[in-house]
Structure formats: C-alpha cells, structure tokens
Coordinates of C-alpha atoms in Angstrom, one line a residue:
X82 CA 15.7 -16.0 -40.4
X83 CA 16.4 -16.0 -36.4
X84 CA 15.0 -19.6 -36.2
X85 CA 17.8 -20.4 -39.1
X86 CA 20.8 -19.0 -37.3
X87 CA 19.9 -20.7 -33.9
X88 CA 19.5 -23.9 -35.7
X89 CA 22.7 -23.0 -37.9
X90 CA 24.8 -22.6 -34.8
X91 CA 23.5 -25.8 -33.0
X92 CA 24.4 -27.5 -35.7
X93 CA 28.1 -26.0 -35.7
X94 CA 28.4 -26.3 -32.1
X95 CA 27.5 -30.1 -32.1
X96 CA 29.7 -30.9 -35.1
X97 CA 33.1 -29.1 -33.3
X98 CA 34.5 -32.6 -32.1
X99 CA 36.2 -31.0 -29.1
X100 CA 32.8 -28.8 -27.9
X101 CA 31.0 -32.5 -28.6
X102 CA 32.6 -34.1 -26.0
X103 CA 32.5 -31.0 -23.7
X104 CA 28.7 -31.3 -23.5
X105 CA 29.0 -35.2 -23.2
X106 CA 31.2 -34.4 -20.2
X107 CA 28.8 -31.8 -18.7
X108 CA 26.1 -34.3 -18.9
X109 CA 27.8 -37.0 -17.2
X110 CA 28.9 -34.9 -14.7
X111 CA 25.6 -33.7 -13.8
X112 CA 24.2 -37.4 -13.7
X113 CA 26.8 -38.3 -11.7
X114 CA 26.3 -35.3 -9.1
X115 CA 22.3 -36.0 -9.1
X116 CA 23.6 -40.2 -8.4
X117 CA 25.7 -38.9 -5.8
X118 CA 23.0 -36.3 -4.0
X119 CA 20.1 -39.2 -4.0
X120 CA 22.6 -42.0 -2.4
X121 CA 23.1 -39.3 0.4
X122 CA 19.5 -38.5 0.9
X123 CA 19.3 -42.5 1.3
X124 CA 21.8 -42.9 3.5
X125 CA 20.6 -40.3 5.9
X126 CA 17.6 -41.9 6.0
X127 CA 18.6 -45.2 7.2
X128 CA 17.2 -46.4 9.9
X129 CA 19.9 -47.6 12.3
X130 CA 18.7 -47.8 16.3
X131 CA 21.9 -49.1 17.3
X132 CA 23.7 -45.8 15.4
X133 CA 21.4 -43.4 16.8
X134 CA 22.1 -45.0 20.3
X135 CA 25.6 -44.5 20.6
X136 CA 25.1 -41.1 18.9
X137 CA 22.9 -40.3 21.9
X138 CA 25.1 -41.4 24.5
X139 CA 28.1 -39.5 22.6
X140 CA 26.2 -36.1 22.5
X141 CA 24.2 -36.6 25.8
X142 CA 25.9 -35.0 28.3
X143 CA 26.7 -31.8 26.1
X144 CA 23.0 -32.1 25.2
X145 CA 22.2 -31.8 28.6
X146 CA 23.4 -28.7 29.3
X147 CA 22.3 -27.3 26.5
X148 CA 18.5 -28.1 27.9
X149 CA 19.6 -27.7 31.6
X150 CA 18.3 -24.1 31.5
X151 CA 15.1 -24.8 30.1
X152 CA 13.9 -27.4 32.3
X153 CA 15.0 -25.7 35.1
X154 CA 11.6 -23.4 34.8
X155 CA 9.5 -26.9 34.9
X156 CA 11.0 -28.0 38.0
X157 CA 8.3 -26.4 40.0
X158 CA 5.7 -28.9 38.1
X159 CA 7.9 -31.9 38.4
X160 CA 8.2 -31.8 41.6
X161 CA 4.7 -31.0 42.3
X162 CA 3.0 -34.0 44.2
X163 CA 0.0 -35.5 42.8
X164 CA -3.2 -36.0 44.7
X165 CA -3.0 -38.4 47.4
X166 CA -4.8 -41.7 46.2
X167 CA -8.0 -42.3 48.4
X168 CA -7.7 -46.3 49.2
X169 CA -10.9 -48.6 48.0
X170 CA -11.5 -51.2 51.0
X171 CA -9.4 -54.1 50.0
X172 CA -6.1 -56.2 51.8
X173 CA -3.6 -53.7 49.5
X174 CA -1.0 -51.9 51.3
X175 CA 1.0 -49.2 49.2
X176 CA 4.8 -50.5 49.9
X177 CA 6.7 -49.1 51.5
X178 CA 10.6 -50.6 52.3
X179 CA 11.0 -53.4 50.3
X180 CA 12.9 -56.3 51.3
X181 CA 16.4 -57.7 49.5
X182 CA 14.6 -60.8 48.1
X183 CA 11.9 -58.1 46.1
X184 CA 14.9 -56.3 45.1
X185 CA 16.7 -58.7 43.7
X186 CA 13.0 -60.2 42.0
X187 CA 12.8 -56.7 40.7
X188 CA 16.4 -56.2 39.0
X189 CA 15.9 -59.8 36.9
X190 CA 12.4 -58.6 36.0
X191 CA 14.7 -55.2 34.5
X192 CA 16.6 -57.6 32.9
X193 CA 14.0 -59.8 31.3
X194 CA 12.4 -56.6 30.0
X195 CA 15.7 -55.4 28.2
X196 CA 16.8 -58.8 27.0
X197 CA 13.2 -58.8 25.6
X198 CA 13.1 -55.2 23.9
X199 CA 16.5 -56.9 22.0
X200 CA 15.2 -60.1 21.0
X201 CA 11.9 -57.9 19.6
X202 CA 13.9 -55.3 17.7
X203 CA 15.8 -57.8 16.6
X204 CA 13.3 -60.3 15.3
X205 CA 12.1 -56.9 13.8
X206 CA 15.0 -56.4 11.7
X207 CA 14.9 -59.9 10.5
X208 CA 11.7 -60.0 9.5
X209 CA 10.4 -56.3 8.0
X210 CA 13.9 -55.9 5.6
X211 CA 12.1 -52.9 3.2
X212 CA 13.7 -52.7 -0.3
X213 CA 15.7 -50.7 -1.3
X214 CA 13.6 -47.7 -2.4
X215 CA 14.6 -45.3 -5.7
X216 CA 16.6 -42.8 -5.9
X217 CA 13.5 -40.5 -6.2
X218 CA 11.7 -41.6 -3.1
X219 CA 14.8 -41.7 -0.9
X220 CA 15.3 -37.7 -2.0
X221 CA 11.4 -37.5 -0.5
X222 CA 12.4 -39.1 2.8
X223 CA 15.2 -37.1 3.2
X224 CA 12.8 -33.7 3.3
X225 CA 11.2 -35.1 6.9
X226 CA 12.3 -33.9 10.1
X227 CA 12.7 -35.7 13.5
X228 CA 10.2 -34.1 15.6
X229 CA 9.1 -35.4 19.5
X230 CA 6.0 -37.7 19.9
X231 CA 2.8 -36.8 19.1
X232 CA 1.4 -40.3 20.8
X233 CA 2.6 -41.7 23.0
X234 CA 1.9 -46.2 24.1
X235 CA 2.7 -45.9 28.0
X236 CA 1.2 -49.1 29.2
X237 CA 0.6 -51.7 30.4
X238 CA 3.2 -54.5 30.2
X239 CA 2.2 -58.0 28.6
X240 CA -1.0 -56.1 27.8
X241 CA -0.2 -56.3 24.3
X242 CA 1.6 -53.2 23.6
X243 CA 4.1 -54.8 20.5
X244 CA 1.3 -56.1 18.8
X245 CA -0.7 -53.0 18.8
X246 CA 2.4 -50.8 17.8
X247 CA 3.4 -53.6 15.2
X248 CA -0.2 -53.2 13.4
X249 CA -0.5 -49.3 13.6
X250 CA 2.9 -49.3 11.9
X251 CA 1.4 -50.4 8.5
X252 CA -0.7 -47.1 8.6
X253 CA 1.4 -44.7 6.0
X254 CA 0.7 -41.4 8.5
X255 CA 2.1 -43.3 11.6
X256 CA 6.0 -43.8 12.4
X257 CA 7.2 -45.5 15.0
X258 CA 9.9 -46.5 17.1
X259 CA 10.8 -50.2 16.6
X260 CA 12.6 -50.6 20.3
X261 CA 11.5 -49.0 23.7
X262 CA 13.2 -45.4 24.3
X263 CA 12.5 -45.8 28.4
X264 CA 13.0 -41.9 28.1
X265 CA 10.6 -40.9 30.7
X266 CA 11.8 -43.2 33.3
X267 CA 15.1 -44.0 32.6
X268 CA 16.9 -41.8 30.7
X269 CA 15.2 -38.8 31.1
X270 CA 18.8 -37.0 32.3
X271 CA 19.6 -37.2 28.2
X272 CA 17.3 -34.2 27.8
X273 CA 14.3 -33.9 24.8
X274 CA 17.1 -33.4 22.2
X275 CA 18.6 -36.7 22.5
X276 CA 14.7 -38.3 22.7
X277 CA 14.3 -36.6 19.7
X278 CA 17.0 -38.2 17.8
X279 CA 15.6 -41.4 18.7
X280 CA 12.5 -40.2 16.6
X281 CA 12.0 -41.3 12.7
X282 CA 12.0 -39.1 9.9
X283 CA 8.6 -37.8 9.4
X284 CA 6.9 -35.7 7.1
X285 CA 3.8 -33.1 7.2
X286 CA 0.7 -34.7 8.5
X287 CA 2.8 -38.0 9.4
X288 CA 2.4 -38.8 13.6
X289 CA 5.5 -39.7 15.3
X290 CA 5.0 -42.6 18.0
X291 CA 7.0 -44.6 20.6
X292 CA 6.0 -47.3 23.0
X293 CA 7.1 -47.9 26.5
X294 CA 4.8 -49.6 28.7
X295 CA 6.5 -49.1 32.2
X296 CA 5.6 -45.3 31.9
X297 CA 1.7 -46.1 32.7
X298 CA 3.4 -47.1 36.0
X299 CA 6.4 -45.1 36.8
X300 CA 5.7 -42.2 38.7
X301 CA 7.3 -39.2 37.3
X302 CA 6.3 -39.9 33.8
X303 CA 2.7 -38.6 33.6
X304 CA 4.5 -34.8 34.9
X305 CA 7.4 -34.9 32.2
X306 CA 5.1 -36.3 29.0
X307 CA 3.3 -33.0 30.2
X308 CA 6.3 -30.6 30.0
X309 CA 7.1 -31.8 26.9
X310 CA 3.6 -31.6 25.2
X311 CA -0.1 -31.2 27.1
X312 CA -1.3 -32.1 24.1
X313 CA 0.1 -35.3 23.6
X314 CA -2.3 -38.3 23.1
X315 CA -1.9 -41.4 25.6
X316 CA -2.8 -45.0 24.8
X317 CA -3.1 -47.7 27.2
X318 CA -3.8 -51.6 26.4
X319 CA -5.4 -53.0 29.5
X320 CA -5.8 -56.6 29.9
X321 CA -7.2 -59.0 32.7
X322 CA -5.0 -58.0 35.3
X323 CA -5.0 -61.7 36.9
X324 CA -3.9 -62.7 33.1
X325 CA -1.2 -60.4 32.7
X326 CA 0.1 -61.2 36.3
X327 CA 0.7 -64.6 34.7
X328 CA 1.9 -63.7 31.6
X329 CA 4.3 -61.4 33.4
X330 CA 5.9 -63.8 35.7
X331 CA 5.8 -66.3 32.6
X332 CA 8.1 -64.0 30.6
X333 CA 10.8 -63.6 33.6
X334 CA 10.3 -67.6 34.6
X335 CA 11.8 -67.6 30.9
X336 CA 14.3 -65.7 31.7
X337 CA 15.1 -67.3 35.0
X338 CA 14.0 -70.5 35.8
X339 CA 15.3 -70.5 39.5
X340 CA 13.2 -67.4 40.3
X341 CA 10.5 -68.7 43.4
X342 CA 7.2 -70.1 42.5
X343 CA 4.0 -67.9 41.2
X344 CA 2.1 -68.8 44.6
X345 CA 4.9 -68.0 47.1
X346 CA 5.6 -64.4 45.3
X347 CA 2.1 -63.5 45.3
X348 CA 1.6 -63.8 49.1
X349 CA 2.9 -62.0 51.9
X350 CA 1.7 -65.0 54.1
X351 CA -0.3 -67.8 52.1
X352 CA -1.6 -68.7 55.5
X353 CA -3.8 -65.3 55.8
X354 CA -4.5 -65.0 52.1
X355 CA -2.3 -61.5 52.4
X356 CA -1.5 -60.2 48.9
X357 CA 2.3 -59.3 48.3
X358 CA 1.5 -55.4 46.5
X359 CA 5.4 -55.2 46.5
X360 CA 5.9 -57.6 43.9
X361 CA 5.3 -55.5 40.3
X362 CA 3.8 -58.1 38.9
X363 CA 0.6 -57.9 41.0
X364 CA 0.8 -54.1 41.8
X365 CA 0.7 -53.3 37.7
X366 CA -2.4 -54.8 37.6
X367 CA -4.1 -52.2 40.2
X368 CA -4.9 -49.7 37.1
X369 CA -7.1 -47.5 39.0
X370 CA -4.5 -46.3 41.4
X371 CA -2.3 -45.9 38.3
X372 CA -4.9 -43.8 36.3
X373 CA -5.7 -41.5 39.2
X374 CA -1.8 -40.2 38.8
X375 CA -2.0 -39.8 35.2
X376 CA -5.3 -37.7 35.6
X377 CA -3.4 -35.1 37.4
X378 CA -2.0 -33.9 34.2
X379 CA -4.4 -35.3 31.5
X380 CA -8.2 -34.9 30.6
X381 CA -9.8 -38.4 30.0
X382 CA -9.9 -37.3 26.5
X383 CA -6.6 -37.6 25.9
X384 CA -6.4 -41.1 27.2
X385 CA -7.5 -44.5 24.7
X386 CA -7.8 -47.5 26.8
X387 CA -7.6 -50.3 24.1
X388 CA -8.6 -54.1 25.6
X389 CA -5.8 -56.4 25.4
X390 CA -8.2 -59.2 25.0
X391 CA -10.0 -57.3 21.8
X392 CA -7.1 -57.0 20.1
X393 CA -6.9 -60.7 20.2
X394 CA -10.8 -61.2 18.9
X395 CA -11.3 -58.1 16.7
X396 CA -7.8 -56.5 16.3
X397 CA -9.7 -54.3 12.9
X398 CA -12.4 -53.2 15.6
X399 CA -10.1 -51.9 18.6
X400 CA -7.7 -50.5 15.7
X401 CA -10.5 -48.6 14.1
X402 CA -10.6 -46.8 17.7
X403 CA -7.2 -46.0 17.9
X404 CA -6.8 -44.4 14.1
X405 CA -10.1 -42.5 15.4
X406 CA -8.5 -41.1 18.5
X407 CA -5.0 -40.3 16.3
X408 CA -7.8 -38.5 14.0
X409 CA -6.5 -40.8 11.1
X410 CA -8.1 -42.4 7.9
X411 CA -9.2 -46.1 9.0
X412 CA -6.7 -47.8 6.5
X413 CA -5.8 -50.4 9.0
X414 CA -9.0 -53.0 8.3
X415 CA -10.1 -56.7 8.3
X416 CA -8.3 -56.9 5.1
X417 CA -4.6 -56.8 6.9
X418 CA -5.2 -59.9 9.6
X419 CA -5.2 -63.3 9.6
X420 CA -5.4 -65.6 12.8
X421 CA -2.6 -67.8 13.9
X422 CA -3.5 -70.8 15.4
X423 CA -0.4 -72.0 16.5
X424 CA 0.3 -68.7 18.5
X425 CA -3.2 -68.3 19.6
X426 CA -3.0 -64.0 18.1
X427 CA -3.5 -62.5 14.9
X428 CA -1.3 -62.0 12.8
X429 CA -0.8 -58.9 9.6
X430 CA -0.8 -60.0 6.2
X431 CA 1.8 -57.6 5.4
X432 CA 4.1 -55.9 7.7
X433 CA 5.5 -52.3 7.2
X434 CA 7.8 -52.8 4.8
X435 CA 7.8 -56.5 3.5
X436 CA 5.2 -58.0 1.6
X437 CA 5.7 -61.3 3.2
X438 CA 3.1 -62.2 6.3
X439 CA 4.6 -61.6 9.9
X440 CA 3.5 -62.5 13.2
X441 CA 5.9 -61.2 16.5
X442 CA 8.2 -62.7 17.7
X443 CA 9.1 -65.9 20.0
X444 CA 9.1 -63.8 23.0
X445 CA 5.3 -63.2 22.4
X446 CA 2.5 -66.1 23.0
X447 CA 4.8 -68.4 25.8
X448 CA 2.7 -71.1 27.4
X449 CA 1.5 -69.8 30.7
X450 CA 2.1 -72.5 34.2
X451 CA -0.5 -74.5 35.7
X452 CA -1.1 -72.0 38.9
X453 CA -3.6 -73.2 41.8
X454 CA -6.7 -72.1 41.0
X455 CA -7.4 -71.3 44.4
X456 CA -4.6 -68.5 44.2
X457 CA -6.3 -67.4 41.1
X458 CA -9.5 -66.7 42.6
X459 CA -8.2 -65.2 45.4
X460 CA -6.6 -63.0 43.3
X461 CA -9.4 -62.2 41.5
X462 CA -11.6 -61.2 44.5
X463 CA -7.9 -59.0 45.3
X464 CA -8.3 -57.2 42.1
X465 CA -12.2 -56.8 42.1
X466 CA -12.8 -53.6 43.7
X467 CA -10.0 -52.2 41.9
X468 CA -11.3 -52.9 38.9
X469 CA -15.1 -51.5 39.5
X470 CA -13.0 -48.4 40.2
X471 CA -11.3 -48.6 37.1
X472 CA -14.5 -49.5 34.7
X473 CA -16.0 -45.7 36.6
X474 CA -13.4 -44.0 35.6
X475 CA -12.7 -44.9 32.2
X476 CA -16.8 -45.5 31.8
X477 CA -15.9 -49.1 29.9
X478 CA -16.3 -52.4 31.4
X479 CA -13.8 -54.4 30.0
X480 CA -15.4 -57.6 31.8
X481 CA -13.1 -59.2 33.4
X482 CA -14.6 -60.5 36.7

C-alpha cells in the first residue's frame, strides 16, 4: 500500500508540467556547478613556472618577514664554520683575490648557466605538452599540497644532472621541478615559503624534487639544506673532472666565442705548468674538497654519488640506485631507453607526460674543441690525488685516471 502511494506521487510530481521542468532545472544546475568545480581544480593545477615566478617575487619580501623570526634561531648554525680542509700535496692553491679578468670569466659563465636553464625549460615545454586530463583526475590533483623537497640534485655541473632529473621524472612517486630554483645560493633572502611555491603539487607518498647543480659547490648551501630538513636525501652525478672541465668551457665558448682559449684559462703560467684553481671550471672538478664541506652536516648515507659516465652506458643500472636510495619501486627500467646515436646519450622512450620519444635539448651533447693533449694530461696528473681522495671517501672508484 506505502510502495503504491510513493509510486503514486512520483508519478503526479513528474506529470505537473511546471514541477517537470523544475527538476530539469535542478539537474542542470548541478551539472553545471560540478563542470564549473572540476575546471577550477584544473586550473589550479596548472603548471606555470613563469606564473609562480612572478608570484614569488610579488609576495617575497612580505614573505620574508613573515620567516625573518624563525631563521633568526638558525643563525648560530649558518654561520658556523666548517672544518678547515686539510690540503692533499698537489700545485692547488685555495683562491683567494681574484683578478678583473676571472671576474668578468665568472659573470658570462652566470650567464651561460641562466640562458641555458631557459633554453632547457623551454625545450621542456615544447616537447612534454601532457593532455589535457578529465575532469575526474584534475579534481585528484587538486587534493595535493606543495610541500619542500624531500631530495634534493645539488651537483655537479655538465655532470649530467638534466638527464638524470629528466628520466626520474617518468617515475609516478617523483615530481620535479622542470627549471633550476638556485634557492640555496641565490635567492635564499625569499625565505622557505616562496621555495615552497616553486614546488609541484604532490600527493601522499609522492617525493618532491629540484635540481641545482651549483649547490654541491657553493658554500653556504650544505648548512641551509640542513635547516630546512636533516633528513633530506642528496644526489650528486660525478663525472671525469678533466671531461667536465671541457664540457664546461664548451657550453660558455657557445655562449661566447670571444671568451680566451681553454689552455690560457687553465694556467696561471703555462711556462711552470701552474694550475689556475680560480677559474670554476677547474676548481668544480676538485670534489673531495667539495665533499668534505657537505660532510659537516650530512652522514655519507644521505649522499648518492651517481657516475655521469654510467648514466651514459647503463642509464636502467645507475637509475635502479637512485629509486633505491629515494626507497622507490624500480619502475624506471631498460624498457624506457633507447640510444641516440646522433647525440652520443640515451634517450626515454616516453617522456613524463607525452607518449612521443624525447631526448634533451640542443644545449646538451655540443662537440667538445680539440685541446692539447699535453694540457690534458697535465691536468690529469692535477686532479689525480684529488680524486684518490675522493674514491676513499665515497668508497667507489669511479675510474677515471
């Protein structure tokens, strides 16, 4: 009898012309108001480095003080002077006043590095257009939260720190940061709360990463990456550091062709053999000396060395490592390379994102100059000891002499 009534007055209700289009109404309006919450969620979850930029330089100063009291208690460990480095018998001299002409050197080689961060980002945007995702999945992105590194790439330049961030990128529990934030030595004055809007979205058990390869060298870094997190996890891609020498003074020849001659920047006098530890180019390369400052504030277990030249021959193998150290599924395999022989560098089947192939960018795999070999070897009986140093403490011999 109940069941008879109900269905009696549905049927009444829907047959009312006027209360038929009410419902109709209702119904469209909540479609429309689902359409309208899901486009949000999308948009919010656009990935725009140039907008969070400007927001960053917008809301920087006011972030600032907002943080200024609570990095005032870590002053005490910034400031706190690492262990003096004990000096392996060799011709290097820590620099000390450099002269106008290393200056100037330096200031292009600042250049180069930014007008290369733009052409990669870039080419990244070019290349790794995702589709446009569903409505569904873009109100699933929108329930992450920006949260501050968990990992952290801080070196070394032309060591092959783009191509290592490029392939962990196609893990699904890693996002990244496509450009270089320079936070911890150049912009460090913005405060954590404008780093963190640099970050991605990320959800739970998702690792947020960023890449800048001047921090394994910059001097300050190792003590704020600690006040912001002890427990974050450092990776380093080493390479020959005669080969990357090259490769570095390669990328800022491109840059700027007038710049002196690989041989006359990498002496102090050519006639005594004296190496120039002023230039960066060289002085990147002494690893050990780098290391030493880094293990002030880190265990060893916190750092990965990764071998520039590995990545190369068995970029599966050396990622295997890493998604071990990030304590990750290995999802990254054999199965997502191929080896290009044009740019001499493999190469993912699929990049984050696309389904088409991608290989980086122009800026990556330049022709290196014919340099004297003479200079070479001197250079790499000049780098020697440092690098028996370096194999001790990191107990791997990356075999490079």
């Amino acid at each position: 009898m109940e069941y008879s009534l109900v269905c009696h007055s549905l049927y009444a209700l829907w047959s009312s012309p006027v209360k038929k289009k009410i419902i109709l109404l209702s119904i469209m309006f909540l479609i429309w108001v689902y359409m309208l919450y899901s486009c949000v969620g999308y948009c919010s979850t656009m990935p725009s480095l140039v907008v969070d930029s400007y927001r960053g330089r917008e809301t920087g100063s006011a972030v600032g003080k907002r943080t200024e009291n609570s990095r005032t208690d870590l002053v005490s460990r910034l400031l706190a002077k690492p262990q003096p480095w004990e000096d392996i018998e060799s011709d290097y001299e820590e620099p000390s006043i450099r002269t106008a002409a290393s200056r100037d050197l330096l200031n292009n080689e600042l250049e180069t590095d930014r007008a290369d961060d733009w052409d990669e980002m870039r080419a990244e945007q070019l290349q790794q257009r995702a589709p446009e995702p569903s409505a569904m999945s873009s109100f699933s992105n929108g329930s992450g939260s920006k949260k501050l590194p968990q990992a952290i790439i801080i070196g070394v330049k032309k060591g092959g720190t783009r191509a290592l961030l490029e392939f962990l990128r196609v893990h699904p529990d890693i996002r990244a940061v496509g450009a270089e934030p320079h936070f911890f030595d150049r912009n460090y004055e913005n405060g954590l709360e404008w780093y963190r809007e640099l970050m991605p979205k990320t959800l739970e058990g998702q690792i947020t990463m960023e890449k800048t390869p001047s921090y394994f060298v910059t001097r300050e870094a190792p003590a704020r990456i600690s006040a912001m997190s002890r427990d974050t996890k450092l990776i380093v891609v080493v390479r020959d550091p005669v080969t990357r020498a090259i490769s570095d003074f390669t990328q800022t020849l491109s840059k700027k062709p007038d710049i002196p001659s690989f041989e006359s920047l990498t002496f102090k006098n050519r006639t005594t053999g004296l190496i120039d530890t002023s230039w960066s180019a060289i002085q990147i390369g002494i690893y050990a000396k780098h290391l030493d400052n880094w293990l002030q504030y880190f265990p060893m277990k916190q750092i990965l060395f990764v071998s520039g030249e590995r990545l190369i021959s068995d970029p599966a193998g050396e990622l295997g490592r890493v998604q071990d150290f990030l304590g990750l599924k290995r999802i990254i395999t054999d199965k997502h390379f191929y080896f290009n022989q044009t740019k001499g560098f493999p190469c993912l089947k699929k990049a984050e994102g696309s389904s088409k192939p991608h290989c980086l960018g122009k800026t990556k795999g330049r022709t290196h100059p014919n340099i004297d070999p003479e200079v070479v070897q001197r250079l790499r009986d000049f780098y020697r000891p440092f690098n028996m140093k370096f194999y001790q403490m990191t107990g791997h011999n990356f075999g490079w002499d």
